[in-house]
């Protein structure tokens, strides 16, 4: 999850489709006193410990923990939050220094010092959780503290993207007194310094956030409390919105529910439809006897009909994607379409026969039941139909809930499996780097030395991201040539809300994480 510079442009909702005349989610308003704002989502945290999550848990982390840098409303590059200022101190982009704000405290009143920052970063690498964000720190050599307020990051290579890494919720600052150095916390307690503190938490049910009076940072809170409710599916969540049991929905709106809101509406609901950079893709396991064969992967790439998936399954609420780097980011290409063109069974058959494969290929496709929306199962049925309809494949579909699904792909159990990706930060690098290398976000080694030792290091030496387009395009072409990853679609961002809620557009940062403090109730029209 990662992006930058001009691609660091706002990717939050940009076009409003209001379902009530004269008012919209983007209207200005003042905070009211009608109790906490209740936000619904289908993306529940996998853990409350930042060292253990490289996933949608970041939504909660952004609001209860603090990072050195983050994205104030309207910012497209990281700005100081816990830090007073940060900058590279050398021309090679290998030494990055931050000075903390004075008087920082955690929500329980304990002081937050440079030592806590170093401790938080170092424990990520020490714990190195299988589902954790240690992979984001590949360019970090060591962390130094100077007094109580200065932190110096020494990098092992030039990395102009490092400030964006520090701005991810993965780099949340935790209290050394409350978080073990060598293991993850197992309880439901949180000791952060963000705009809110976690008053209570019920796994897969709700998180109750209340104002953190010790917070010192850029966030100007428009409300005093937010409750996040976690739903299993879109229809239940939308019903709760219509029944006024929640105020806002975010993450997980199904295509049918979006279309219903657009077509029929409701006199007291509103919908925002905007650009997004989340993507969906398939991963091929190199340990599987069939999936490890390039001809098999390329034949699948030749058959898959992205347009049919976008139209039939997602009702055109997503867009076909022909590169791992989505549209809207500098360096985006259409490499898969350029190489494979339109879906073609004859071309796929030729790819296989040229490789000496003449029999029908059996493969098992895995997907998660509760992470990427209720259409996921339908998408995999469509993939099965397309591939089996070619006469070249026999596809078995299997699924698991996210928490056990993650364990399975990390152990290499799945021949082919589906993943989604929400960017860590807005730069094309973040749609390439996390997926390559011996250790990556997929749990399946993908060495690709040209990418990891030449193209990415060279591109990271350039702070002007427009100058790295050729390297990024070359990296994407390698991904196409290997066909280890198969991009399927690029999403949009939809936020539905009651008509008395404002701040929805401002609430989305460049990585489309919701900053709950921007939401507020209107008190006048």
Coordinates of C-alpha atoms in Angstrom, one line a residue:
X1 CA 0.0 0.0 0.0
X2 CA 2.2 3.0 -1.1
X3 CA 2.2 6.2 -3.3
X4 CA 3.7 9.7 -3.8
X5 CA 4.3 13.1 -5.3
X6 CA 1.8 14.0 -7.9
X7 CA 0.2 10.6 -7.6
X8 CA 0.0 11.6 -4.0
X9 CA -2.9 13.6 -5.2
X10 CA -6.1 13.2 -3.4
X11 CA -7.7 9.9 -4.3
X12 CA -10.6 10.5 -2.1
X13 CA -14.1 10.9 -3.5
X14 CA -14.0 13.5 -6.3
X15 CA -17.5 13.3 -7.8
X16 CA -20.6 13.6 -5.7
X17 CA -23.8 11.8 -6.6
X18 CA -26.2 13.2 -4.0
X19 CA -29.4 11.4 -3.4
X20 CA -31.1 14.4 -1.7
X21 CA -31.5 17.8 -3.3
X22 CA -29.8 20.7 -1.8
X23 CA -27.4 18.8 0.5
X24 CA -24.4 16.6 0.2
X25 CA -21.7 14.7 2.1
X26 CA -19.3 17.5 1.1
X27 CA -21.2 20.3 2.7
X28 CA -19.7 22.3 5.5
X29 CA -21.2 22.0 8.9
X30 CA -20.5 22.2 12.6
X31 CA -20.2 19.5 15.2
X32 CA -23.4 18.6 16.9
X33 CA -24.2 16.9 20.2
X34 CA -26.2 13.8 19.1
X35 CA -23.9 11.2 20.4
X36 CA -21.0 9.4 18.7
X37 CA -20.9 9.2 14.9
X38 CA -21.3 5.5 13.9
X39 CA -19.3 4.3 10.9
X40 CA -20.0 0.9 9.3
X41 CA -17.4 -1.2 7.5
X42 CA -16.9 -4.8 6.4
X43 CA -13.1 -4.6 7.1
X44 CA -12.5 -5.6 10.7
X45 CA -8.9 -5.4 12.2
X46 CA -6.9 -8.6 12.3
X47 CA -5.0 -7.3 15.3
X48 CA -4.7 -4.2 17.5
X49 CA -0.9 -4.3 17.5
X50 CA 0.7 -2.2 14.6
X51 CA 3.7 -4.6 14.5
X52 CA 1.4 -7.4 13.4
X53 CA -0.7 -5.9 10.6
X54 CA -0.1 -5.0 7.0
X55 CA -3.8 -4.9 6.1
X56 CA -7.1 -3.1 6.7
X57 CA -6.3 -2.9 10.4
X58 CA -4.6 0.4 9.5
X59 CA -8.1 2.0 9.3
X60 CA -8.3 1.8 13.1
X61 CA -4.6 2.5 13.7
X62 CA -4.8 5.8 11.9
X63 CA -7.3 7.1 14.5
X64 CA -5.9 5.7 17.7
X65 CA -2.1 5.7 17.2
X66 CA 0.1 8.5 16.0
X67 CA 2.9 8.5 13.4
X68 CA 5.8 10.9 12.9
X69 CA 4.2 12.0 9.6
X70 CA 0.7 11.8 8.2
X71 CA -1.7 13.6 5.8
X72 CA -3.5 16.7 7.0
X73 CA -6.7 17.5 5.2
X74 CA -5.8 18.3 1.6
X75 CA -2.1 17.2 1.8
X76 CA -0.7 15.0 -1.0
X77 CA 2.7 14.5 0.6
X78 CA 3.4 13.5 4.2
X79 CA 3.4 16.3 6.8
X80 CA 4.5 16.3 10.5
X81 CA 2.1 14.9 13.0
X82 CA 4.0 13.6 16.1
X83 CA 7.0 15.3 14.6
X84 CA 7.5 19.0 14.6
X85 CA 9.6 18.7 11.4
X86 CA 11.4 16.0 9.4
X87 CA 13.8 16.1 6.5
X88 CA 16.7 14.3 4.7
X89 CA 19.9 15.8 5.9
X90 CA 22.0 14.5 2.9
X91 CA 21.8 14.7 -0.9
X92 CA 21.8 10.9 -1.2
X93 CA 18.5 10.5 0.7
X94 CA 20.1 8.1 3.2
X95 CA 19.8 10.0 6.5
X96 CA 16.4 11.2 7.6
X97 CA 16.0 13.2 10.8
X98 CA 12.8 14.0 12.7
X99 CA 12.3 16.3 15.7
X100 CA 9.3 15.5 17.9
X101 CA 6.7 18.0 19.1
X102 CA 7.4 19.1 22.7
X103 CA 5.3 17.6 25.5
X104 CA 3.9 14.6 23.6
X105 CA 2.0 12.0 25.7
X106 CA 0.3 8.7 25.2
X107 CA -3.5 8.6 26.0
X108 CA -2.8 7.3 29.5
X109 CA -0.5 10.3 30.2
X110 CA 2.9 8.5 29.8
X111 CA 5.4 10.7 28.0
X112 CA 6.2 10.0 24.4
X113 CA 9.9 10.5 23.6
X114 CA 12.3 9.7 20.8
X115 CA 13.0 6.5 22.6
X116 CA 9.4 5.3 22.1
X117 CA 9.7 6.1 18.4
X118 CA 12.9 4.0 18.0
X119 CA 11.4 1.2 20.1
X120 CA 8.3 1.1 18.0
X121 CA 10.2 0.9 14.7
X122 CA 12.7 -1.6 16.0
X123 CA 10.1 -4.0 17.5
X124 CA 8.5 -4.3 14.0
X125 CA 11.7 -5.8 12.6
X126 CA 12.4 -7.8 15.8
X127 CA 9.0 -9.5 15.8
X128 CA 8.9 -9.8 12.1
X129 CA 5.4 -11.1 12.2
X130 CA 4.3 -13.1 9.1
X131 CA 1.4 -10.7 8.5
X132 CA 3.3 -7.7 9.8
X133 CA 4.8 -4.7 8.0
X134 CA 8.5 -5.4 8.5
X135 CA 8.9 -5.6 4.7
X136 CA 8.3 -1.8 4.5
X137 CA 11.5 -1.2 6.4
X138 CA 13.9 -2.9 3.9
X139 CA 15.9 0.3 3.3
X140 CA 16.4 1.0 7.1
X141 CA 19.8 0.2 8.6
X142 CA 19.4 1.5 12.1
X143 CA 17.6 4.1 14.2
X144 CA 19.4 6.6 16.4
X145 CA 18.1 9.0 19.1
X146 CA 19.5 12.3 20.0
X147 CA 18.1 13.5 23.3
X148 CA 14.4 13.1 24.1
X149 CA 13.1 14.7 20.9
X150 CA 15.3 13.8 17.9
X151 CA 15.2 10.6 15.9
X152 CA 17.6 9.8 13.1
X153 CA 16.9 7.1 10.6
X154 CA 20.1 5.7 8.8
X155 CA 19.2 4.0 5.6
X156 CA 21.2 1.3 3.8
X157 CA 20.4 2.7 0.4
X158 CA 19.0 5.9 -1.1
X159 CA 15.2 5.9 -0.5
X160 CA 13.2 8.9 -1.4
X161 CA 10.1 7.0 -0.5
X162 CA 11.1 6.6 3.2
X163 CA 9.0 9.5 4.4
X164 CA 5.9 7.8 2.9
X165 CA 6.8 4.7 4.8
X166 CA 6.9 6.7 8.1
X167 CA 3.5 8.1 7.3
X168 CA 1.8 4.6 7.1
X169 CA -0.1 3.5 10.2
X170 CA 2.3 0.5 10.3
X171 CA 4.8 2.9 11.9
X172 CA 2.4 3.8 14.7
X173 CA 4.2 4.8 17.9
X174 CA 3.5 2.6 20.9
X175 CA 4.4 2.9 24.6
X176 CA 7.5 0.8 25.4
X177 CA 6.1 0.1 28.9
X178 CA 3.0 -1.6 27.4
X179 CA 4.2 -3.4 24.3
X180 CA 6.7 -6.3 24.6
X181 CA 9.8 -5.9 22.4
X182 CA 9.8 -9.5 21.1
X183 CA 6.1 -10.4 20.7
X184 CA 2.7 -9.0 19.8
X185 CA 0.2 -7.9 22.4
X186 CA -2.6 -10.5 22.6
X187 CA -5.3 -8.5 24.5
X188 CA -7.7 -5.8 23.3
X189 CA -5.9 -2.9 24.9
X190 CA -4.3 0.0 23.0
X191 CA -1.8 2.6 24.3
X192 CA -1.4 5.2 21.5
X193 CA -1.2 8.9 21.2
X194 CA -3.6 9.5 18.3
X195 CA -6.7 11.8 18.1
X196 CA -8.8 9.1 19.8
X197 CA -8.3 6.5 22.5
X198 CA -9.9 3.1 22.3
X199 CA -12.5 3.0 25.1
X200 CA -13.7 -0.5 24.3
X201 CA -13.3 -3.1 21.6
X202 CA -15.3 -6.2 20.7
X203 CA -13.7 -8.3 18.1
X204 CA -15.6 -8.4 14.8
X205 CA -18.3 -6.3 16.4
X206 CA -17.3 -2.7 17.2
X207 CA -14.7 -0.3 18.4
X208 CA -15.7 2.6 20.5
X209 CA -13.4 5.7 20.1
X210 CA -13.5 8.7 22.4
X211 CA -11.5 11.9 22.3
X212 CA -7.9 11.7 23.5
X213 CA -7.3 14.8 25.6
X214 CA -3.5 14.3 25.5
X215 CA -3.3 14.4 21.7
X216 CA -0.9 16.9 20.1
X217 CA -0.9 16.8 16.3
X218 CA -2.4 18.3 13.2
X219 CA -5.9 16.7 13.5
X220 CA -8.6 19.2 14.2
X221 CA -11.3 17.0 15.6
X222 CA -14.8 17.8 14.4
X223 CA -16.4 15.3 16.8
X224 CA -15.8 13.9 20.2
X225 CA -16.5 10.2 19.7
X226 CA -16.8 7.7 16.9
X227 CA -18.1 4.1 17.0
X228 CA -16.9 1.8 14.3
X229 CA -19.2 -1.2 13.7
X230 CA -18.0 -4.2 11.8
X231 CA -20.4 -6.1 9.4
X232 CA -20.1 -9.4 7.6
X233 CA -21.8 -8.2 4.4
X234 CA -22.9 -5.1 2.6
X235 CA -26.6 -5.7 2.7
X236 CA -26.7 -5.9 6.4
X237 CA -24.6 -2.7 6.6
X238 CA -26.8 -0.8 4.2
X239 CA -29.9 -1.9 6.1
X240 CA -28.4 -0.5 9.3
X241 CA -27.7 2.8 7.5
X242 CA -31.3 3.0 6.2
X243 CA -32.6 2.1 9.7
X244 CA -30.4 4.9 11.1
X245 CA -28.4 2.5 13.3
X246 CA -25.2 3.8 11.7
X247 CA -24.4 7.2 10.1
X248 CA -21.8 6.4 7.5
X249 CA -20.7 3.3 5.5
X250 CA -17.2 2.8 4.3
X251 CA -15.3 -0.2 2.8
X252 CA -17.4 -3.1 1.5
X253 CA -20.4 -1.6 -0.3
X254 CA -21.5 -4.2 -2.7
X255 CA -22.2 -3.3 -6.4
X256 CA -26.0 -4.1 -6.1
X257 CA -26.2 -1.8 -3.0
X258 CA -24.3 1.0 -4.7
X259 CA -26.6 0.8 -7.8
X260 CA -29.7 0.7 -5.6
X261 CA -28.5 3.9 -3.8
X262 CA -27.8 5.5 -7.2
X263 CA -31.0 4.6 -8.9
X264 CA -33.6 4.8 -6.2
X265 CA -32.0 6.7 -3.4
X266 CA -33.6 7.7 -0.2
X267 CA -34.7 11.2 0.9
X268 CA -32.3 11.1 3.8
X269 CA -29.3 9.4 2.3
X270 CA -26.4 10.6 0.2
X271 CA -23.6 8.8 -1.8
X272 CA -20.2 9.9 -3.0
X273 CA -18.5 8.1 -5.9
X274 CA -14.9 8.8 -6.4
X275 CA -11.5 7.6 -7.7
X276 CA -9.7 4.9 -5.9
X277 CA -6.4 3.0 -6.1
X278 CA -7.3 -0.3 -4.5
X279 CA -6.7 -3.3 -6.8
X280 CA -7.7 -7.0 -7.0
X281 CA -5.3 -9.6 -8.4
X282 CA -4.4 -13.3 -8.5
X283 CA -1.3 -14.8 -7.1
X284 CA 0.4 -18.0 -8.5
X285 CA 2.3 -20.2 -6.1
X286 CA 5.7 -21.2 -7.5
X287 CA 5.7 -24.3 -5.4
X288 CA 2.6 -25.8 -7.1
X289 CA 3.5 -28.2 -9.9
X290 CA 1.1 -26.5 -12.3
X291 CA 1.1 -22.9 -11.2
X292 CA 4.9 -22.8 -11.3
X293 CA 4.9 -23.3 -15.0
X294 CA 5.0 -19.9 -17.0
X295 CA 2.9 -21.4 -19.8
X296 CA 0.1 -22.2 -17.4
X297 CA 0.1 -18.7 -15.9
X298 CA 0.2 -17.0 -19.3
X299 CA -2.6 -19.2 -20.7
X300 CA -4.8 -18.0 -17.7
X301 CA -3.7 -14.4 -18.4
X302 CA -4.8 -14.9 -22.0
X303 CA -8.2 -16.2 -21.1
X304 CA -9.3 -14.0 -18.2
X305 CA -11.9 -11.5 -19.3
X306 CA -11.5 -8.5 -17.0
X307 CA -14.3 -6.6 -18.8
X308 CA -16.8 -9.3 -18.1
X309 CA -15.7 -9.4 -14.4
X310 CA -16.1 -5.6 -14.1
X311 CA -19.5 -5.6 -15.9
X312 CA -21.2 -8.9 -14.9
X313 CA -19.9 -9.2 -11.3
X314 CA -19.3 -5.6 -10.2
X315 CA -21.9 -3.9 -12.4
X316 CA -19.3 -1.4 -13.6
X317 CA -18.5 -0.2 -10.1
X318 CA -14.8 -1.2 -10.8
X319 CA -12.6 -0.8 -13.8
X320 CA -10.6 -3.5 -15.6
X321 CA -6.9 -3.3 -14.7
X322 CA -4.0 -4.4 -17.0
X323 CA -1.1 -3.6 -14.8
X324 CA -0.3 -4.0 -11.1
X325 CA 0.0 -0.2 -11.0
X326 CA -3.4 1.4 -11.1
X327 CA -4.6 4.3 -13.3
X328 CA -3.9 7.7 -11.8
X329 CA -0.4 7.0 -10.6
X330 CA 2.7 8.1 -12.5
X331 CA 4.2 5.0 -14.2
X332 CA 0.9 3.2 -14.9
X333 CA 0.9 1.1 -18.0
X334 CA -1.4 -1.4 -19.8
X335 CA 1.3 -4.0 -20.2
X336 CA -1.0 -7.1 -19.8
X337 CA -3.3 -5.8 -22.6
X338 CA -0.4 -4.8 -24.7
X339 CA 1.1 -8.3 -24.5
X340 CA -2.0 -10.5 -24.4
X341 CA -4.7 -8.3 -26.1
X342 CA -8.4 -9.4 -25.8
X343 CA -9.2 -12.8 -24.2
X344 CA -8.5 -15.6 -26.7
X345 CA -8.9 -19.3 -26.2
X346 CA -7.0 -20.2 -29.4
X347 CA -4.0 -18.1 -28.2
X348 CA -4.1 -19.7 -24.8
X349 CA -4.2 -23.2 -26.3
X350 CA -1.2 -22.4 -28.4
X351 CA 0.7 -21.1 -25.4
X352 CA 0.1 -24.5 -23.7
X353 CA 0.8 -26.7 -26.7
X354 CA 4.0 -24.9 -27.5
X355 CA 5.1 -25.8 -23.9
X356 CA 4.1 -29.4 -24.5
X357 CA 1.0 -29.3 -22.4
X358 CA -2.0 -31.0 -24.1
X359 CA -4.2 -32.3 -21.2
X360 CA -6.7 -30.3 -19.2
X361 CA -5.0 -28.6 -16.3
X362 CA -6.4 -29.1 -12.7
X363 CA -6.0 -26.1 -10.4
X364 CA -7.5 -25.0 -7.1
X365 CA -8.4 -21.3 -6.7
X366 CA -8.7 -19.9 -3.2
X367 CA -10.4 -16.8 -2.0
X368 CA -11.4 -15.2 1.3
X369 CA -15.0 -15.0 2.4
X370 CA -15.0 -11.8 4.5
X371 CA -12.4 -9.4 3.3
X372 CA -12.9 -7.9 -0.1
X373 CA -16.6 -7.6 -0.4
X374 CA -19.5 -10.0 -1.0
X375 CA -18.8 -10.1 -4.8
X376 CA -15.6 -12.0 -4.3
X377 CA -17.3 -15.4 -4.4
X378 CA -19.1 -14.3 -7.6
X379 CA -15.9 -13.2 -9.2
X380 CA -14.2 -16.5 -8.6
X381 CA -17.2 -18.3 -10.0
X382 CA -16.9 -16.1 -13.1
X383 CA -13.2 -17.0 -13.3
X384 CA -14.0 -20.7 -13.0
X385 CA -16.6 -20.4 -15.8
X386 CA -14.2 -18.6 -18.1
X387 CA -11.3 -21.0 -17.6
X388 CA -13.4 -24.2 -17.7
X389 CA -15.3 -22.8 -20.7
X390 CA -12.0 -22.8 -22.6
X391 CA -11.7 -26.5 -22.3
X392 CA -8.2 -26.1 -21.0
X393 CA -8.7 -26.1 -17.3
X394 CA -10.6 -27.8 -14.5
X395 CA -11.0 -25.3 -11.6
X396 CA -11.8 -26.2 -8.0
X397 CA -12.9 -23.3 -5.8
X398 CA -12.2 -23.2 -2.1
X399 CA -12.5 -20.4 0.5
X400 CA -11.8 -19.5 4.1
X401 CA -12.4 -16.5 6.5
X402 CA -9.6 -14.0 6.4
X403 CA -7.8 -14.9 9.6
X404 CA -7.3 -18.5 8.6
X405 CA -7.0 -17.6 4.9
X406 CA -3.9 -15.5 5.7
X407 CA -2.2 -18.4 7.5
X408 CA -2.9 -20.6 4.5
X409 CA -1.2 -18.5 1.9
X410 CA 1.7 -17.7 4.2
X411 CA 2.3 -21.4 4.5
X412 CA 2.1 -21.8 0.7
X413 CA -1.0 -24.0 0.8
X414 CA -2.8 -22.4 -2.2
X415 CA -1.9 -23.0 -5.8
X416 CA -3.7 -19.9 -6.9
X417 CA -5.3 -17.3 -4.6
X418 CA -6.9 -13.9 -4.7
X419 CA -5.7 -10.8 -2.9
X420 CA -6.6 -7.2 -2.7
X421 CA -4.3 -4.3 -2.2
X422 CA -4.9 -0.9 -0.6
X423 CA -1.9 1.3 -1.0
X424 CA 0.4 2.0 1.9
X425 CA 1.2 5.3 0.2
X426 CA 0.5 6.9 -3.2
X427 CA 3.4 5.8 -5.4
X428 CA 3.8 3.2 -8.1
X429 CA 6.7 1.7 -6.1
X430 CA 4.1 0.5 -3.6
X431 CA 2.3 -1.6 -6.2
X432 CA 5.6 -3.4 -7.1
X433 CA 8.0 -3.5 -4.2
X434 CA 5.7 -5.3 -1.6
X435 CA 5.2 -8.3 -4.0
X436 CA 8.8 -9.1 -4.9
X437 CA 11.8 -10.4 -3.0
X438 CA 12.3 -13.5 -0.9
X439 CA 10.1 -12.0 1.8
X440 CA 7.1 -10.1 0.6
X441 CA 3.5 -9.3 1.4
X442 CA 2.3 -12.5 -0.4
X443 CA 4.1 -15.1 1.6
X444 CA 5.4 -16.6 -1.7
X445 CA 9.0 -15.8 -2.6
X446 CA 9.5 -13.9 -5.8
X447 CA 13.2 -13.0 -6.2
X448 CA 13.1 -11.0 -9.4
X449 CA 16.6 -9.6 -9.0
X450 CA 16.3 -7.1 -11.8
X451 CA 13.5 -5.4 -10.0
X452 CA 14.8 -5.7 -6.4
X453 CA 18.5 -4.9 -7.0
X454 CA 18.4 -2.5 -10.0
X455 CA 15.1 -0.9 -10.9
X456 CA 13.6 -0.1 -7.5
X457 CA 16.9 1.0 -5.9
X458 CA 17.6 3.3 -8.9
X459 CA 14.1 4.7 -8.8
X460 CA 14.2 5.4 -5.1
X461 CA 17.3 7.6 -5.5
X462 CA 15.0 10.1 -7.3
X463 CA 12.8 12.4 -5.3
X464 CA 11.3 13.7 -8.5
X465 CA 9.0 10.7 -9.3
X466 CA 8.3 11.8 -12.8
X467 CA 11.9 10.9 -13.6
X468 CA 11.5 7.3 -12.7
X469 CA 8.8 6.4 -15.2
X470 CA 11.1 4.3 -17.4
X471 CA 12.3 2.1 -14.5
X472 CA 8.7 1.6 -13.2
X473 CA 7.6 0.6 -16.7
X474 CA 10.5 -1.8 -17.0
X475 CA 9.5 -3.4 -13.7
X476 CA 5.9 -3.8 -14.8
X477 CA 7.0 -5.5 -18.0
X478 CA 9.0 -8.0 -16.0
X479 CA 5.8 -8.7 -13.9
X480 CA 4.0 -9.3 -17.2
X481 CA 6.7 -11.6 -18.6
X482 CA 6.7 -13.7 -15.4
X483 CA 2.9 -13.6 -15.0
X484 CA 3.3 -14.5 -11.3
X485 CA 0.7 -11.9 -10.5
X486 CA -2.4 -11.2 -12.5
X487 CA -4.2 -7.9 -12.0
X488 CA -8.0 -8.0 -12.4
X489 CA -9.6 -4.7 -11.5
X490 CA -9.2 -1.3 -9.9
X491 CA -11.8 -0.1 -7.5
X492 CA -13.5 3.2 -6.8
X493 CA -14.3 4.7 -3.5
X494 CA -17.9 4.9 -2.3
X495 CA -19.1 6.5 0.9
X496 CA -22.8 6.4 1.8
X497 CA -24.1 8.5 4.7
X498 CA -27.1 10.0 6.3
X499 CA -27.9 13.5 5.1
X500 CA -26.9 15.2 8.4
X501 CA -23.3 14.0 8.1
X502 CA -20.5 16.2 6.6
X503 CA -16.8 15.8 6.1
X504 CA -16.8 12.6 4.1
X505 CA -14.5 13.8 1.3
X506 CA -12.1 15.4 3.8
X507 CA -12.0 12.1 5.8
X508 CA -10.2 10.1 3.1
X509 CA -6.4 10.4 3.1
X510 CA -4.3 9.7 -0.1
X511 CA -4.2 6.0 0.8
X512 CA -8.1 6.1 1.2
X513 CA -7.9 5.5 4.9
X514 CA -10.7 7.2 6.8
X515 CA -9.7 9.9 9.3
X516 CA -12.7 9.7 11.5
X517 CA -12.1 13.1 13.1
X518 CA -13.2 14.9 9.9
X519 CA -16.8 13.6 10.2
X520 CA -19.4 15.8 11.9
X521 CA -23.1 16.5 12.1
X522 CA -24.7 19.4 10.4
X523 CA -26.4 21.9 12.6
X524 CA -27.7 24.3 10.0
X525 CA -28.8 24.2 6.4

